[in-house]
PDB file of C-alpha atoms in Angstrom:
ATOM      1  CA  ASP N   1       7.688  39.443  31.079  1.00  0.00           C
ATOM      2  CA  THR N   2       3.892  39.497  30.885  1.00  0.00           C
ATOM      3  CA  GLY N   3       2.284  36.668  29.010  1.00  0.00           C
ATOM      4  CA  VAL N   4      -1.166  36.312  27.551  1.00  0.00           C
ATOM      5  CA  SER N   5      -3.811  37.024  30.177  1.00  0.00           C
ATOM      6  CA  GLN N   6      -7.439  36.003  30.213  1.00  0.00           C
ATOM      7  CA  ASP N   7     -10.310  37.153  32.342  1.00  0.00           C
ATOM      8  CA  PRO N   8     -12.184  35.703  34.081  1.00  0.00           C
ATOM      9  CA  ARG N   9     -10.403  32.462  34.849  1.00  0.00           C
ATOM     10  CA  HIS N  10     -13.653  30.760  35.782  1.00  0.00           C
ATOM     11  CA  LYS N  11     -17.231  31.545  34.849  1.00  0.00           C
ATOM     12  CA  ILE N  12     -20.360  29.744  35.982  1.00  0.00           C
ATOM     13  CA  THR N  13     -23.559  30.745  34.232  1.00  0.00           C
ATOM     14  CA  LYS N  14     -27.061  29.493  33.774  1.00  0.00           C
ATOM     15  CA  ARG N  15     -28.276  28.161  30.484  1.00  0.00           C
ATOM     16  CA  GLY N  16     -29.596  30.910  28.257  1.00  0.00           C
ATOM     17  CA  GLN N  17     -27.396  33.660  29.671  1.00  0.00           C
ATOM     18  CA  ASN N  18     -24.823  35.559  27.638  1.00  0.00           C
ATOM     19  CA  VAL N  19     -21.157  35.495  28.624  1.00  0.00           C
ATOM     20  CA  THR N  20     -18.138  37.496  27.493  1.00  0.00           C
ATOM     21  CA  PHE N  21     -14.496  36.618  27.944  1.00  0.00           C
ATOM     22  CA  ARG N  22     -11.527  38.915  27.574  1.00  0.00           C
ATOM     23  CA  CYS N  23      -8.045  38.186  26.285  1.00  0.00           C
ATOM     24  CA  ASP N  24      -5.052  40.509  26.534  1.00  0.00           C
ATOM     25  CA  PRO N  25      -2.252  39.371  24.224  1.00  0.00           C
ATOM     26  CA  ILE N  26       1.434  39.885  24.684  1.00  0.00           C
ATOM     27  CA  SER N  27       2.273  43.488  23.925  1.00  0.00           C
ATOM     28  CA  GLU N  28       2.984  44.125  20.249  1.00  0.00           C
ATOM     29  CA  HIS N  29       1.707  40.728  19.140  1.00  0.00           C
ATOM     30  CA  ASN N  30      -0.530  41.529  16.249  1.00  0.00           C
ATOM     31  CA  ARG N  31      -2.115  38.090  15.823  1.00  0.00           C
ATOM     32  CA  LEU N  32      -4.624  36.763  18.309  1.00  0.00           C
ATOM     33  CA  TYR N  33      -6.367  33.368  18.307  1.00  0.00           C
ATOM     34  CA  TRP N  34      -9.253  31.761  20.152  1.00  0.00           C
ATOM     35  CA  TYR N  35      -9.513  28.028  20.779  1.00  0.00           C
ATOM     36  CA  ARG N  36     -11.942  25.859  22.703  1.00  0.00           C
ATOM     37  CA  GLN N  37     -10.844  22.826  24.701  1.00  0.00           C
ATOM     38  CA  THR N  38     -13.371  20.339  26.031  1.00  0.00           C
ATOM     39  CA  LEU N  39     -12.492  17.874  28.771  1.00  0.00           C
ATOM     40  CA  GLY N  40     -10.042  15.248  27.614  1.00  0.00           C
ATOM     41  CA  GLN N  41      -9.642  16.747  24.151  1.00  0.00           C
ATOM     42  CA  GLY N  42      -7.122  18.922  22.406  1.00  0.00           C
ATOM     43  CA  PRO N  43      -7.803  22.580  21.670  1.00  0.00           C
ATOM     44  CA  GLU N  44     -10.076  23.311  18.717  1.00  0.00           C
ATOM     45  CA  PHE N  45      -9.489  26.442  16.651  1.00  0.00           C
ATOM     46  CA  LEU N  46     -12.321  28.986  16.599  1.00  0.00           C
ATOM     47  CA  THR N  47     -11.118  32.237  15.045  1.00  0.00           C
ATOM     48  CA  TYR N  48      -8.182  34.595  14.685  1.00  0.00           C
ATOM     49  CA  PHE N  49      -7.340  38.246  14.179  1.00  0.00           C
ATOM     50  CA  GLN N  50      -4.514  40.099  12.586  1.00  0.00           C
ATOM     51  CA  ASN N  51      -4.595  43.491  14.248  1.00  0.00           C
ATOM     52  CA  GLU N  52      -8.291  44.394  14.291  1.00  0.00           C
ATOM     53  CA  ALA N  53      -9.208  42.323  11.226  1.00  0.00           C
ATOM     54  CA  GLN N  54     -10.888  38.973  11.827  1.00  0.00           C
ATOM     55  CA  LEU N  55      -9.296  36.825   9.125  1.00  0.00           C
ATOM     56  CA  GLU N  56     -10.940  33.498   9.845  1.00  0.00           C
ATOM     57  CA  LYS N  57     -14.282  32.983  11.511  1.00  0.00           C
ATOM     58  CA  SER N  58     -15.795  30.046   9.677  1.00  0.00           C
ATOM     59  CA  ARG N  59     -14.756  27.746  12.531  1.00  0.00           C
ATOM     60  CA  LEU N  60     -16.867  29.536  15.111  1.00  0.00           C
ATOM     61  CA  LEU N  61     -19.200  26.882  16.421  1.00  0.00           C
ATOM     62  CA  SER N  62     -22.479  28.644  15.736  1.00  0.00           C
ATOM     63  CA  ASP N  63     -23.904  32.104  15.210  1.00  0.00           C
ATOM     64  CA  ARG N  64     -24.178  32.371  18.993  1.00  0.00           C
ATOM     65  CA  PHE N  65     -20.400  32.830  19.085  1.00  0.00           C
ATOM     66  CA  SER N  66     -18.775  36.097  18.127  1.00  0.00           C
ATOM     67  CA  ALA N  67     -15.412  37.727  18.692  1.00  0.00           C
ATOM     68  CA  GLU N  68     -14.065  41.240  18.418  1.00  0.00           C
ATOM     69  CA  ARG N  69     -10.752  42.991  18.592  1.00  0.00           C
ATOM     70  CA  PRO N  70     -11.779  46.608  18.078  1.00  0.00           C
ATOM     71  CA  LYS N  71      -8.451  48.373  18.537  1.00  0.00           C
ATOM     72  CA  GLY N  72      -6.116  45.576  17.604  1.00  0.00           C
ATOM     73  CA  SER N  73      -5.096  44.995  21.203  1.00  0.00           C
ATOM     74  CA  PHE N  74      -7.360  43.018  23.565  1.00  0.00           C
ATOM     75  CA  SER N  75     -10.106  40.751  22.259  1.00  0.00           C
ATOM     76  CA  THR N  76     -13.457  39.568  23.539  1.00  0.00           C
ATOM     77  CA  LEU N  77     -15.293  36.338  22.838  1.00  0.00           C
ATOM     78  CA  GLU N  78     -19.017  36.390  23.438  1.00  0.00           C
ATOM     79  CA  ILE N  79     -21.386  33.443  23.642  1.00  0.00           C
ATOM     80  CA  GLN N  80     -25.058  34.282  23.503  1.00  0.00           C
ATOM     81  CA  ARG N  81     -27.841  32.100  24.890  1.00  0.00           C
ATOM     82  CA  THR N  82     -25.392  29.639  26.430  1.00  0.00           C
ATOM     83  CA  GLU N  83     -26.085  25.911  26.315  1.00  0.00           C
ATOM     84  CA  GLN N  84     -24.709  23.153  28.511  1.00  0.00           C
ATOM     85  CA  GLY N  85     -22.643  21.952  25.579  1.00  0.00           C
ATOM     86  CA  ASP N  86     -20.730  25.236  25.659  1.00  0.00           C
ATOM     87  CA  SER N  87     -19.063  24.174  28.920  1.00  0.00           C
ATOM     88  CA  ALA N  88     -15.356  24.061  28.114  1.00  0.00           C
ATOM     89  CA  MET N  89     -12.049  25.852  28.529  1.00  0.00           C
ATOM     90  CA  TYR N  90     -11.682  28.812  26.178  1.00  0.00           C
ATOM     91  CA  LEU N  91      -8.075  29.520  25.288  1.00  0.00           C
ATOM     92  CA  CYS N  92      -6.531  32.603  23.802  1.00  0.00           C
ATOM     93  CA  ALA N  93      -3.146  32.752  22.105  1.00  0.00           C
ATOM     94  CA  SER N  94      -1.118  35.477  20.463  1.00  0.00           C
ATOM     95  CA  SER N  95       1.811  35.580  18.094  1.00  0.00           C
ATOM     96  CA  PRO N  96       4.070  38.217  16.613  1.00  0.00           C
ATOM     97  CA  ARG N  97       4.481  38.842  12.943  1.00  0.00           C
ATOM     98  CA  ARG N  98       8.008  38.842  11.669  1.00  0.00           C
ATOM     99  CA  GLN N  99       9.003  39.320   8.098  1.00  0.00           C
ATOM    100  CA  ARG N 100      10.413  36.417   6.155  1.00  0.00           C
ATOM    101  CA  GLU N 101       9.283  33.855   8.715  1.00  0.00           C
ATOM    102  CA  ILE N 102       6.693  31.294   7.884  1.00  0.00           C
ATOM    103  CA  TYR N 103       5.916  30.246  11.420  1.00  0.00           C
ATOM    104  CA  TYR N 104       5.011  32.593  14.226  1.00  0.00           C
ATOM    105  CA  GLU N 105       4.955  30.799  17.580  1.00  0.00           C
ATOM    106  CA  GLN N 106       1.682  31.010  19.415  1.00  0.00           C
ATOM    107  CA  TYR N 107       1.808  31.833  23.129  1.00  0.00           C
ATOM    108  CA  PHE N 108      -1.202  30.600  25.065  1.00  0.00           C
ATOM    109  CA  GLY N 109      -2.995  32.125  28.010  1.00  0.00           C
ATOM    110  CA  PRO N 110      -4.246  30.150  31.026  1.00  0.00           C
ATOM    111  CA  GLY N 111      -7.779  29.932  29.674  1.00  0.00           C
ATOM    112  CA  THR N 112     -11.263  30.726  30.922  1.00  0.00           C
ATOM    113  CA  ARG N 113     -13.194  27.742  32.203  1.00  0.00           C
ATOM    114  CA  LEU N 114     -16.901  28.071  31.453  1.00  0.00           C
ATOM    115  CA  THR N 115     -19.506  25.967  33.248  1.00  0.00           C
ATOM    116  CA  VAL N 116     -23.083  26.228  32.044  1.00  0.00           C
ATOM    117  CA  THR N 117     -25.633  24.871  34.530  1.00  0.00           C
TER     118      THR N 117
ATOM    119  CA  GLY B   1      -9.218  17.949   6.246  1.00  0.00           C
ATOM    120  CA  ASN B   2      -6.285  18.019   8.613  1.00  0.00           C
ATOM    121  CA  SER B   3      -6.181  15.770  11.654  1.00  0.00           C
ATOM    122  CA  VAL B   4      -3.784  14.590  14.345  1.00  0.00           C
ATOM    123  CA  THR B   5      -3.987  11.276  16.169  1.00  0.00           C
ATOM    124  CA  GLN B   6      -1.944  10.521  19.247  1.00  0.00           C
ATOM    125  CA  MET B   7      -1.845   7.606  21.612  1.00  0.00           C
ATOM    126  CA  GLU B   8      -4.329   7.626  24.404  1.00  0.00           C
ATOM    127  CA  GLY B   9      -3.162   7.915  27.941  1.00  0.00           C
ATOM    128  CA  PRO B  10      -2.529   7.915  30.675  1.00  0.00           C
ATOM    129  CA  VAL B  11       1.024   6.747  30.227  1.00  0.00           C
ATOM    130  CA  THR B  12       2.521   5.808  33.566  1.00  0.00           C
ATOM    131  CA  LEU B  13       6.282   5.415  33.866  1.00  0.00           C
ATOM    132  CA  SER B  14       8.860   5.156  36.586  1.00  0.00           C
ATOM    133  CA  GLU B  15      11.484   7.853  36.884  1.00  0.00           C
ATOM    134  CA  GLU B  16      14.384   7.419  34.417  1.00  0.00           C
ATOM    135  CA  ALA B  17      12.312   5.253  32.074  1.00  0.00           C
ATOM    136  CA  PHE B  18      12.271   5.803  28.313  1.00  0.00           C
ATOM    137  CA  LEU B  19       9.288   7.671  26.928  1.00  0.00           C
ATOM    138  CA  THR B  20       7.600   7.416  23.549  1.00  0.00           C
ATOM    139  CA  ILE B  21       4.311   9.130  22.722  1.00  0.00           C
ATOM    140  CA  ASN B  22       3.102   8.311  19.243  1.00  0.00           C
ATOM    141  CA  CYS B  23       1.653  10.953  16.938  1.00  0.00           C
ATOM    142  CA  THR B  24       0.486  10.586  13.348  1.00  0.00           C
ATOM    143  CA  TYR B  25      -1.132  13.188  11.165  1.00  0.00           C
ATOM    144  CA  THR B  26      -3.191  13.685   8.031  1.00  0.00           C
ATOM    145  CA  ALA B  27      -2.724  16.888   6.113  1.00  0.00           C
ATOM    146  CA  THR B  28      -2.939  18.367   2.667  1.00  0.00           C
ATOM    147  CA  GLY B  29       0.365  19.850   1.671  1.00  0.00           C
ATOM    148  CA  TYR B  30       3.378  20.081   3.917  1.00  0.00           C
ATOM    149  CA  PRO B  31       2.532  21.010   7.485  1.00  0.00           C
ATOM    150  CA  SER B  32       4.743  22.165  10.301  1.00  0.00           C
ATOM    151  CA  LEU B  33       4.567  19.905  13.360  1.00  0.00           C
ATOM    152  CA  PHE B  34       4.663  20.713  17.062  1.00  0.00           C
ATOM    153  CA  TRP B  35       4.533  19.259  20.515  1.00  0.00           C
ATOM    154  CA  TYR B  36       2.913  21.343  23.229  1.00  0.00           C
ATOM    155  CA  VAL B  37       2.939  20.541  26.942  1.00  0.00           C
ATOM    156  CA  GLN B  38       0.401  21.507  29.581  1.00  0.00           C
ATOM    157  CA  TYR B  39       1.604  21.239  33.171  1.00  0.00           C
ATOM    158  CA  PRO B  40      -1.034  21.034  35.914  1.00  0.00           C
ATOM    159  CA  GLY B  41      -2.719  24.394  36.388  1.00  0.00           C
ATOM    160  CA  GLU B  42      -0.764  26.070  33.615  1.00  0.00           C
ATOM    161  CA  GLY B  43      -1.333  27.091  30.007  1.00  0.00           C
ATOM    162  CA  LEU B  44      -0.082  25.335  26.903  1.00  0.00           C
ATOM    163  CA  GLN B  45       3.622  25.769  26.207  1.00  0.00           C
ATOM    164  CA  LEU B  46       5.474  24.992  23.022  1.00  0.00           C
ATOM    165  CA  LEU B  47       7.883  22.131  23.696  1.00  0.00           C
ATOM    166  CA  LEU B  48       9.442  21.624  20.270  1.00  0.00           C
ATOM    167  CA  LYS B  49       8.760  21.989  16.575  1.00  0.00           C
ATOM    168  CA  ALA B  50       9.835  20.808  13.129  1.00  0.00           C
ATOM    169  CA  THR B  51       8.981  22.648   9.961  1.00  0.00           C
ATOM    170  CA  LYS B  52       9.991  20.227   7.215  1.00  0.00           C
ATOM    171  CA  ALA B  53      10.550  16.548   6.552  1.00  0.00           C
ATOM    172  CA  ASP B  54      13.472  14.927   8.405  1.00  0.00           C
ATOM    173  CA  ASP B  55      13.825  17.896  10.755  1.00  0.00           C
ATOM    174  CA  LYS B  56      14.374  16.941  14.384  1.00  0.00           C
ATOM    175  CA  GLY B  57      12.948  19.173  17.064  1.00  0.00           C
ATOM    176  CA  SER B  58      14.470  18.996  20.528  1.00  0.00           C
ATOM    177  CA  ASN B  59      14.106  20.722  23.878  1.00  0.00           C
ATOM    178  CA  LYS B  60      14.596  19.798  27.545  1.00  0.00           C
ATOM    179  CA  GLY B  61      15.748  16.302  26.590  1.00  0.00           C
ATOM    180  CA  PHE B  62      12.684  15.644  24.436  1.00  0.00           C
ATOM    181  CA  GLU B  63      13.044  14.911  20.720  1.00  0.00           C
ATOM    182  CA  ALA B  64      10.749  14.314  17.777  1.00  0.00           C
ATOM    183  CA  THR B  65      11.593  13.723  14.110  1.00  0.00           C
ATOM    184  CA  TYR B  66       9.319  14.771  11.249  1.00  0.00           C
ATOM    185  CA  ARG B  67       8.773  11.591   9.210  1.00  0.00           C
ATOM    186  CA  LYS B  68       6.944  12.376   6.011  1.00  0.00           C
ATOM    187  CA  GLU B  69       6.961   8.786   4.755  1.00  0.00           C
ATOM    188  CA  THR B  70       5.078   7.558   7.810  1.00  0.00           C
ATOM    189  CA  THR B  71       3.288  10.878   8.527  1.00  0.00           C
ATOM    190  CA  SER B  72       4.515  10.684  12.100  1.00  0.00           C
ATOM    191  CA  PHE B  73       6.086  12.913  14.742  1.00  0.00           C
ATOM    192  CA  HIS B  74       6.645  10.696  17.765  1.00  0.00           C
ATOM    193  CA  LEU B  75       7.846  12.314  20.984  1.00  0.00           C
ATOM    194  CA  GLU B  76      10.727  10.629  22.839  1.00  0.00           C
ATOM    195  CA  LYS B  77      12.776  11.201  25.948  1.00  0.00           C
ATOM    196  CA  GLY B  78      15.538   8.938  27.164  1.00  0.00           C
ATOM    197  CA  SER B  79      15.014   9.379  30.902  1.00  0.00           C
ATOM    198  CA  VAL B  80      11.856  10.936  32.292  1.00  0.00           C
ATOM    199  CA  GLN B  81      11.600  12.809  35.565  1.00  0.00           C
ATOM    200  CA  VAL B  82       8.693  13.310  37.927  1.00  0.00           C
ATOM    201  CA  SER B  83       8.604  16.936  36.790  1.00  0.00           C
ATOM    202  CA  ASP B  84       7.751  15.772  33.248  1.00  0.00           C
ATOM    203  CA  SER B  85       4.301  14.721  34.438  1.00  0.00           C
ATOM    204  CA  ALA B  86       1.919  16.700  32.250  1.00  0.00           C
ATOM    205  CA  VAL B  87      -0.387  16.435  29.259  1.00  0.00           C
ATOM    206  CA  TYR B  88       1.341  16.424  25.880  1.00  0.00           C
ATOM    207  CA  PHE B  89      -0.348  17.592  22.689  1.00  0.00           C
ATOM    208  CA  CYS B  90       0.808  16.939  19.155  1.00  0.00           C
ATOM    209  CA  ALA B  91      -0.263  19.613  16.661  1.00  0.00           C
ATOM    210  CA  LEU B  92       0.139  20.623  13.055  1.00  0.00           C
ATOM    211  CA  ARG B  93      -0.013  23.868  11.174  1.00  0.00           C
ATOM    212  CA  ASP B  94      -1.023  23.742   7.540  1.00  0.00           C
ATOM    213  CA  ASN B  95       1.309  26.257   5.946  1.00  0.00           C
ATOM    214  CA  ASN B  96      -1.237  26.925   3.224  1.00  0.00           C
ATOM    215  CA  ALA B  97      -4.122  27.663   5.558  1.00  0.00           C
ATOM    216  CA  GLY B  98      -3.139  30.513   7.796  1.00  0.00           C
ATOM    217  CA  ASN B  99      -1.597  30.033  11.176  1.00  0.00           C
ATOM    218  CA  MET B 100      -4.209  27.964  12.953  1.00  0.00           C
ATOM    219  CA  LEU B 101      -3.134  24.856  14.795  1.00  0.00           C
ATOM    220  CA  THR B 102      -4.848  21.465  14.641  1.00  0.00           C
ATOM    221  CA  PHE B 103      -4.292  19.487  17.845  1.00  0.00           C
ATOM    222  CA  GLY B 104      -4.441  15.845  18.785  1.00  0.00           C
ATOM    223  CA  GLY B 105      -6.435  14.738  21.795  1.00  0.00           C
ATOM    224  CA  GLY B 106      -3.544  14.881  24.243  1.00  0.00           C
ATOM    225  CA  THR B 107      -1.666  12.206  26.184  1.00  0.00           C
ATOM    226  CA  ARG B 108      -1.353  12.400  29.952  1.00  0.00           C
ATOM    227  CA  LEU B 109       2.045  11.328  31.262  1.00  0.00           C
ATOM    228  CA  MET B 110       2.447  10.353  34.890  1.00  0.00           C
ATOM    229  CA  VAL B 111       5.955   9.718  36.177  1.00  0.00           C
ATOM    230  CA  LYS B 112       6.327   7.974  39.507  1.00  0.00           C
ATOM    231  CA  PRO B 113       9.415   8.349  41.711  1.00  0.00           C
TER     232      PRO B 113
END
């Protein structure tokens, strides 16, 4: 049983550099979500996809953040021109879509911890 | 907007003690409510959920009841174990606003033998 995987698990970068994180959802889950979690806080929703369509992106923190899911499978989250305030854990989650169910449980990956120096 | 407030930690208990972690929420409409748990070094896991008022979610000895009148979803366990030491997050899903989750700030539970 493979869960949601994220790569890398840790990333240290210098301010101003671009970084990209990858998320591989559970096979056949068509919904994929990105969250950010800062130290001592709960996760904060960023964006989500249904298949390859990005259905909600207004919560992305700035125009430096972008996400893609080109083939409806894995997704990438890119942060351009990183700032120290971007240091956080970036979480990915996926969920299946079942008919006639309102709630689709989200399964979370282990996260990518970003440190901007 | 939607928000979740939960008691600050850390909560430190002795093994077999009774646990309550308070959670209250603000939401438009009728949200679904959840408790997630994050064990050290692991990802978030769904612990239990309730989708409508007066529902009780339960799992692994933990329980929480959806109280619409007090907008609360307090987590309880009758007898905690050392292995329950983790961070617990209360969350809501606004059923009218897609599937995104709004989380509280988390409560760290430490159980001593």
